[in-house]
Tab-separated table of C-alpha atoms in Angstrom:
chain	number	residue	atom	x	y	z
A	1	MET	CA	-20.324	2.568	-28.609
A	2	ALA	CA	-22.267	-0.393	-27.151
A	3	CYS	CA	-20.385	-3.145	-25.342
A	4	ASP	CA	-20.271	-6.796	-26.136
A	5	PRO	CA	-21.407	-8.932	-23.109
A	6	ASN	CA	-18.464	-11.316	-23.674
A	7	ILE	CA	-16.065	-8.398	-22.865
A	8	LEU	CA	-17.750	-8.009	-19.520
A	9	ARG	CA	-17.346	-11.671	-18.711
A	10	GLN	CA	-13.624	-11.123	-18.930
A	11	VAL	CA	-13.578	-8.494	-16.261
A	12	PRO	CA	-13.107	-9.919	-12.720
A	13	LEU	CA	-15.386	-7.279	-11.167
A	14	PHE	CA	-18.336	-8.601	-13.221
A	15	ALA	CA	-17.280	-12.263	-13.400
A	16	LEU	CA	-20.015	-13.506	-11.004
A	17	LEU	CA	-22.852	-11.826	-12.892
A	18	ASP	CA	-25.237	-14.196	-14.732
A	19	ASP	CA	-26.250	-13.780	-18.472
A	20	ASP	CA	-29.194	-11.518	-17.706
A	21	GLU	CA	-27.267	-9.207	-15.437
A	22	THR	CA	-24.418	-9.038	-17.919
A	23	ALA	CA	-26.836	-8.229	-20.727
A	24	VAL	CA	-28.388	-5.436	-18.669
A	25	LEU	CA	-25.024	-3.928	-17.835
A	26	ALA	CA	-23.726	-4.264	-21.462
A	27	ALA	CA	-26.738	-2.220	-22.695
A	28	HIS	CA	-25.584	0.806	-20.625
A	29	VAL	CA	-21.862	0.858	-20.516
A	30	GLU	CA	-19.825	2.364	-23.366
A	31	LEU	CA	-16.780	1.133	-25.163
A	32	LYS	CA	-14.264	4.053	-25.575
A	33	THR	CA	-10.989	4.302	-27.571
A	34	PHE	CA	-8.095	6.521	-26.426
A	35	ALA	CA	-5.143	7.486	-28.585
A	36	ALA	CA	-1.512	7.228	-27.334
A	37	ARG	CA	-0.753	10.011	-24.775
A	38	GLN	CA	-4.300	11.136	-24.556
A	39	ARG	CA	-5.410	11.902	-20.961
A	40	ILE	CA	-8.390	9.915	-19.699
A	41	HIS	CA	-9.091	11.925	-16.542
A	42	LYS	CA	-7.068	14.181	-14.209
A	43	ILE	CA	-7.089	15.194	-10.631
A	44	GLY	CA	-10.127	17.053	-9.744
A	45	ASP	CA	-12.320	15.838	-12.649
A	46	PRO	CA	-15.848	14.762	-11.620
A	47	GLY	CA	-15.704	11.088	-10.429
A	48	GLY	CA	-18.945	9.782	-12.085
A	49	GLN	CA	-17.095	7.402	-14.402
A	50	ALA	CA	-14.807	4.445	-13.828
A	51	TYR	CA	-12.898	2.631	-16.583
A	52	VAL	CA	-12.011	-1.004	-17.213
A	53	MET	CA	-9.015	-1.943	-19.356
A	54	VAL	CA	-9.902	-4.011	-22.424
A	55	SER	CA	-6.652	-3.572	-24.440
A	56	GLY	CA	-3.701	-1.147	-24.646
A	57	SER	CA	-1.736	0.426	-21.749
A	58	VAL	CA	-2.752	3.033	-19.089
A	59	GLN	CA	-0.602	4.718	-16.426
A	60	VAL	CA	-2.330	6.010	-13.283
A	61	THR	CA	-0.245	8.629	-11.479
A	62	THR	CA	-0.573	11.137	-8.674
A	63	ILE	CA	1.452	14.212	-7.482
A	64	ASP	CA	3.575	14.059	-4.326
A	65	GLU	CA	4.573	16.821	-1.986
A	66	ASP	CA	7.554	17.664	-4.250
A	67	HIS	CA	5.199	18.081	-7.177
A	68	GLN	CA	6.594	15.027	-8.898
A	69	ASP	CA	4.513	12.447	-10.826
A	70	VAL	CA	4.382	9.082	-8.913
A	71	ILE	CA	3.082	6.096	-10.591
A	72	VAL	CA	0.136	4.524	-8.655
A	73	ASP	CA	-0.983	1.768	-10.950
A	74	GLU	CA	-0.556	0.368	-14.428
A	75	PRO	CA	-3.802	-1.646	-14.806
A	76	ALA	CA	-3.777	-4.779	-16.973
A	77	ALA	CA	-6.464	-6.137	-19.263
A	78	GLY	CA	-9.648	-6.677	-17.138
A	79	GLU	CA	-8.643	-4.400	-14.336
A	80	PHE	CA	-10.236	-1.032	-13.492
A	81	PHE	CA	-9.170	2.362	-12.362
A	82	GLY	CA	-11.133	5.367	-10.999
A	83	PHE	CA	-13.639	2.952	-9.437
A	84	ALA	CA	-13.621	4.571	-5.911
A	85	SER	CA	-14.337	7.992	-7.080
A	86	MET	CA	-17.086	6.649	-9.213
A	87	LEU	CA	-18.690	4.811	-6.164
A	88	ASP	CA	-18.650	7.611	-3.810
A	89	GLY	CA	-19.065	10.509	-6.404
A	90	THR	CA	-15.923	12.424	-5.352
A	91	PRO	CA	-13.587	13.991	-7.739
A	92	HIS	CA	-10.674	11.801	-9.057
A	93	GLN	CA	-7.559	11.740	-7.007
A	94	THR	CA	-5.291	10.608	-9.686
A	95	ASN	CA	-4.358	11.259	-13.351
A	96	ALA	CA	-4.861	8.563	-15.991
A	97	SER	CA	-3.197	8.752	-19.380
A	98	ALA	CA	-3.062	6.206	-22.314
A	99	LEU	CA	0.497	5.154	-23.156
A	100	GLN	CA	-0.534	3.714	-26.567
A	101	ASP	CA	-3.820	3.051	-28.339
A	102	THR	CA	-6.168	1.924	-25.622
A	103	VAL	CA	-9.808	0.674	-25.442
A	104	CYS	CA	-11.580	0.911	-22.131
A	105	LEU	CA	-15.052	0.295	-20.778
A	106	GLU	CA	-16.556	3.444	-19.320
A	107	VAL	CA	-18.877	2.431	-16.483
A	108	ASP	CA	-21.112	5.192	-15.155
A	109	ARG	CA	-22.438	5.495	-11.603
A	110	ASN	CA	-26.041	5.448	-13.124
A	111	ASP	CA	-25.061	2.220	-15.020
A	112	ILE	CA	-24.399	0.518	-11.701
A	113	MET	CA	-27.628	1.891	-10.256
A	114	THR	CA	-29.678	0.714	-13.161
A	115	LEU	CA	-28.082	-2.767	-12.821
A	116	VAL	CA	-28.732	-2.994	-9.104
A	117	GLN	CA	-32.386	-1.737	-9.532
A	118	LYS	CA	-33.080	-4.289	-12.172
A	119	LYS	CA	-30.945	-7.063	-10.685
A	120	PRO	CA	-30.461	-6.641	-6.962
A	121	HIS	CA	-28.435	-9.771	-6.621
A	122	ALA	CA	-25.797	-8.220	-8.962
A	123	ALA	CA	-24.765	-5.885	-6.113
A	124	MET	CA	-23.761	-8.757	-3.864
A	125	ASP	CA	-21.773	-10.331	-6.789
A	126	MET	CA	-19.711	-7.217	-7.277
A	127	LEU	CA	-19.206	-6.644	-3.513
A	128	SER	CA	-17.862	-10.144	-3.294
A	129	VAL	CA	-15.343	-9.507	-5.906
A	130	LEU	CA	-14.343	-6.183	-4.269
A	131	GLY	CA	-14.213	-7.924	-0.937
A	132	LYS	CA	-11.741	-10.501	-2.324
A	133	GLN	CA	-9.567	-7.786	-3.789
A	134	PHE	CA	-9.600	-5.737	-0.588
A	135	HIS	CA	-8.515	-8.801	1.493
A	136	ALA	CA	-5.775	-9.553	-1.069
A	137	ALA	CA	-4.446	-5.961	-0.821
A	138	GLN	CA	-4.430	-6.172	3.027
A	139	GLN	CA	-2.622	-9.489	2.840
A	140	LEU	CA	-0.176	-8.035	0.390
A	141	VAL	CA	0.538	-5.196	2.784
A	142	ARG	CA	0.988	-7.463	5.772
A	143	VAL	CA	3.283	-9.837	3.834
A	144	ARG	CA	5.479	-7.071	2.446
A	145	ALA	CA	5.751	-5.325	5.708
A	146	ALA	CA	6.639	-8.700	7.657
A	147	ARG	CA	9.526	-9.638	5.354
A	148	ASN	CA	13.099	-9.395	6.359
A	149	PRO	CA	15.142	-7.304	3.954
A	150	ASN	CA	18.442	-8.893	5.171
A	151	GLU	CA	17.236	-12.415	4.468
A	152	MET	CA	15.963	-11.294	0.975
A	153	ILE	CA	19.278	-9.641	0.108
A	154	GLU	CA	21.363	-12.655	1.313
A	155	ALA	CA	19.167	-15.068	-0.721
A	156	GLU	CA	19.761	-13.021	-3.780
A	157	ALA	CA	23.469	-12.330	-3.316
A	158	THR	CA	25.852	-13.823	-5.848
A	159	PHE	CA	29.285	-15.467	-5.072
A	160	GLY	CA	31.099	-12.278	-6.090
A	161	GLU	CA	28.881	-10.096	-3.838
A	162	ARG	CA	29.572	-12.331	-0.938
A	163	ILE	CA	33.282	-12.089	-1.538
A	164	ALA	CA	33.052	-8.376	-1.742
A	165	ASP	CA	31.223	-8.127	1.554
A	166	ALA	CA	33.856	-10.467	3.166
A	167	VAL	CA	36.739	-8.378	1.766
A	168	ALA	CA	35.135	-5.071	2.916
A	169	GLY	CA	34.291	-6.466	6.354
A	170	PHE	CA	37.903	-7.722	6.932
A	171	GLY	CA	39.488	-4.635	5.389
A	172	GLY	CA	37.643	-2.356	7.740
A	173	SER	CA	38.570	-4.172	10.916
A	174	TRP	CA	41.157	-3.608	13.575
A	175	THR	CA	42.351	-7.238	12.790
A	176	PHE	CA	43.408	-6.161	9.210
A	177	ILE	CA	44.950	-2.895	10.432
A	178	ILE	CA	47.151	-4.543	13.121
A	179	THR	CA	48.088	-7.497	10.920
A	180	PHE	CA	48.946	-5.275	7.965
A	181	LEU	CA	50.946	-2.794	10.250
A	182	VAL	CA	53.028	-5.788	11.737
A	183	ILE	CA	53.738	-7.059	8.233
A	184	LEU	CA	54.956	-3.670	7.033
A	185	VAL	CA	57.155	-3.117	9.957
A	186	ALA	CA	58.543	-6.618	9.854
A	187	TYR	CA	59.183	-6.296	6.050
A	188	SER	CA	60.885	-2.944	6.497
A	189	LEU	CA	63.172	-4.065	9.326
A	190	ILE	CA	64.302	-7.222	7.504
A	191	ASN	CA	65.241	-5.387	4.408
A	192	VAL	CA	67.130	-2.659	6.400
A	193	MET	CA	69.033	-5.279	8.413
A	194	LEU	CA	70.024	-7.251	5.273
A	195	GLY	CA	71.557	-4.084	3.812
A	196	ARG	CA	73.131	-4.558	0.387
A	197	SER	CA	71.801	-8.236	0.178
A	198	ALA	CA	68.204	-7.261	0.726
A	199	TRP	CA	65.761	-8.260	-1.962
A	200	ASP	CA	63.939	-4.773	-1.655
A	201	PRO	CA	66.342	-2.237	-0.199
A	202	TYR	CA	65.320	1.235	0.848
A	203	PRO	CA	63.138	3.059	-0.431
A	204	PHE	CA	61.197	-0.319	-0.786
A	205	ILE	CA	60.113	-0.012	-4.414
A	206	LEU	CA	58.794	-3.622	-4.574
A	207	LEU	CA	56.702	-3.023	-1.325
A	208	ASN	CA	55.164	0.214	-2.951
A	209	LEU	CA	54.208	-1.835	-5.984
A	210	PHE	CA	52.411	-4.356	-3.870
A	211	LEU	CA	50.642	-1.684	-1.984
A	212	SER	CA	49.466	0.097	-5.202
A	213	MET	CA	48.176	-3.203	-6.590
A	214	LEU	CA	46.387	-4.033	-3.280
A	215	ALA	CA	44.759	-0.512	-3.221
A	216	ALA	CA	43.742	-0.775	-6.939
A	217	LEU	CA	41.987	-4.179	-6.277
A	218	GLN	CA	40.584	-3.340	-2.816
A	219	ALA	CA	38.981	0.008	-3.878
A	220	PRO	CA	36.384	-1.325	-6.365
A	221	VAL	CA	35.635	-4.319	-4.081
A	222	ILE	CA	34.923	-1.984	-1.203
A	223	MET	CA	32.696	0.211	-3.578
A	224	MET	CA	30.768	-2.765	-4.584
A	225	SER	CA	30.087	-3.636	-0.965
A	226	GLN	CA	29.064	-0.094	-0.247
A	227	ASN	CA	26.574	-0.210	-3.094
A	228	ARG	CA	25.056	-3.358	-1.586
A	229	GLN	CA	24.799	-1.649	1.765
A	230	ALA	CA	23.042	1.330	0.100
A	231	HIS	CA	20.589	-1.188	-1.465
A	232	LYS	CA	20.053	-2.713	1.960
A	233	ASP	CA	19.334	0.750	3.423
A	234	ARG	CA	16.798	1.533	0.690
A	235	MET	CA	15.120	-1.760	1.335
A	236	HIS	CA	14.993	-1.007	5.083
A	237	ALA	CA	13.572	2.360	4.372
A	238	ASN	CA	10.816	0.869	2.140
A	239	GLN	CA	10.035	-1.713	4.809
A	240	ASP	CA	9.752	1.014	7.401
A	241	TYR	CA	7.374	2.965	5.172
A	242	GLU	CA	5.261	-0.173	4.639
A	243	ILE	CA	5.140	-0.893	8.326
A	244	ASN	CA	4.173	2.690	9.095
A	245	LEU	CA	1.475	2.571	6.414
A	246	MET	CA	0.086	-0.661	7.772
A	247	ALA	CA	0.141	0.719	11.298
A	248	GLU	CA	-1.692	3.948	10.092
A	249	ILE	CA	-4.312	1.715	8.373
A	250	GLU	CA	-4.850	-0.369	11.551
A	251	ILE	CA	-5.015	2.798	13.755
A	252	ARG	CA	-7.574	4.297	11.483
A	253	ASP	CA	-9.629	1.149	11.600
A	254	LEU	CA	-9.525	1.237	15.452
A	255	HIS	CA	-10.631	4.882	15.409
A	256	ASP	CA	-13.541	4.006	13.164
A	257	LYS	CA	-14.649	1.140	15.482
A	258	LEU	CA	-14.289	3.341	18.576
A	259	ASP	CA	-16.296	6.131	16.951
A	260	SER	CA	-18.892	3.590	15.909
A	261	LEU	CA	-19.045	2.163	19.393
A	262	ARG	CA	-19.161	5.556	21.092
A	263	PHE	CA	-21.965	6.588	18.696
A	264	LYS	CA	-23.896	3.411	19.498
A	265	GLN	CA	-23.524	4.020	23.240
A	266	TRP	CA	-24.673	7.602	23.066
A	267	HIS	CA	-27.644	6.551	20.969
A	268	GLU	CA	-28.643	4.017	23.630
A	269	LEU	CA	-28.089	6.511	26.406
A	270	TRP	CA	-30.299	8.992	24.560
A	271	HIS	CA	-33.031	6.399	24.266
A	272	ILE	CA	-32.662	5.437	27.837
A	273	GLN	CA	-32.831	8.957	29.076
A	274	LYS	CA	-35.920	9.532	26.805
A	275	ARG	CA	-37.620	6.506	28.341
A	276	GLN	CA	-36.763	7.729	31.857
A	277	ILE	CA	-38.366	11.131	31.029
A	278	GLU	CA	-41.551	9.434	29.893
A	279	LEU	CA	-41.713	7.371	33.048
A	280	LEU	CA	-41.152	10.494	35.121
A	281	GLU	CA	-44.003	12.275	33.319
A	282	HIS	CA	-46.221	9.153	33.862
A	283	LEU	CA	-45.539	9.226	37.543
A	284	CYS	CA	-46.150	12.991	37.760
A	285	GLU	CA	-49.576	12.582	35.996
A	286	ARG	CA	-50.471	9.770	38.309
A	287	GLN	CA	-49.555	11.792	41.324
A	288	ALA	CA	-51.444	14.876	40.063
A	289	ASP	CA	-54.644	12.977	39.256
A	290	PRO	CA	-54.823	9.494	40.791
A	291	ASP	CA	-58.241	8.745	39.428
A	292	LYS	CA	-57.219	9.466	35.844
A	293	GLU	CA	-56.156	6.485	33.774
A	294	VAL	CA	-52.835	7.220	32.312
A	295	PRO	CA	-51.460	4.718	29.866
A	296	ARG	CA	-48.242	3.195	30.991
A	297	PRO	CA	-45.228	3.799	28.715
A	298	MET	CA	-43.991	0.831	26.614
A	299	PRO	CA	-41.086	-1.134	28.084
A	300	TYR	CA	-37.576	-0.014	26.902
A	301	VAL	CA	-36.381	-1.830	23.768
A	302	PRO	CA	-32.786	-1.188	22.734
A	303	PRO	CA	-32.672	0.753	19.429
A	304	GLU	CA	-31.408	-0.806	16.324
A	305	LEU	CA	-28.663	1.228	14.385
C-alpha cells in the first residue's frame, strides 16, 4: 500500500526532508498492517527492512543468557525499529511483535538508496536526525550513570518510611540493646524488692504483655525498612551496570580510535618506505650509468585516508 507524504512528515527521522524528497520516499515505502500478536520480524531474519510506527503498539524484545525474553523497546508513534539492521544489511538482533492492531511504514534499504541517489541532500538530513538521537542516547547513559541512588531514594521517601528507617536503625544498635537491658533489669529488681505490693509481681505478666506488643509493632516496621534497603541495593546494582556499560562503550571507542591511528601510521610508514625504495633505485641507476638521464622521483606527499 502506498504511503501518504503527510505520514512521513510526522516521523522525526524524515522531518528535515523537503517536499520533493518526501514525495520520492513516499512513492517507494509501503504501509503495512499487522494484527494483534502478529510477529513482525524475529531474530535472524534478513535485515533489509526497517519499520516506523504509525499507530498501534509494538514490543521489541531480545533473549538473554537465561533464555528469557527481555523488553528492549516499545516504540511510540513516529519512532522506528530495526533500522540498524536495515542500514548495515545484517540479520535482525531482536524480535518485534504487534501487541494490538498496528500500522507501520516498511522502509527498505533500496528505498533509502533510491532517495539518496535522486536527492543526495536527503542523506545529510537523515544523518543529522540520527546524530541528534545518538547524542541524546549518550547523554541519557551519562546522566543515568552519574546519578546518586541514595539521594533519589531519600528524595522520594515518605514520612512513614523515614520513621521506619529511624526505628530500624535504633532497634539494631548497641544503644538500644544496652538501654533495653538496663530497663528490664531495673523493672525486675524493683518488682522483686516490693514483694506483695509490687504492681507486676513475678512472673511479670504485665512486662510480658509490653514486650509482646513491642515485638508485634517493631517487626513490620523493621521489615518495611528491609524492603527499602533491598530497593536501594537494586538501584545500586542497576547503577553499577549502567556505569560498566558506559565504561565499556568508552573503552570500545578508545580501541576504535587507537586502531584507526595505528592503521594510519602503518599506512604512512608503508608509503614512506615505498618512496625510500624508489629513491634508492634512482641512486642505483645513477651510479650504474651516470650519463643516463633518470627522472627523479616525485617528492613525498602524505597519503590521504
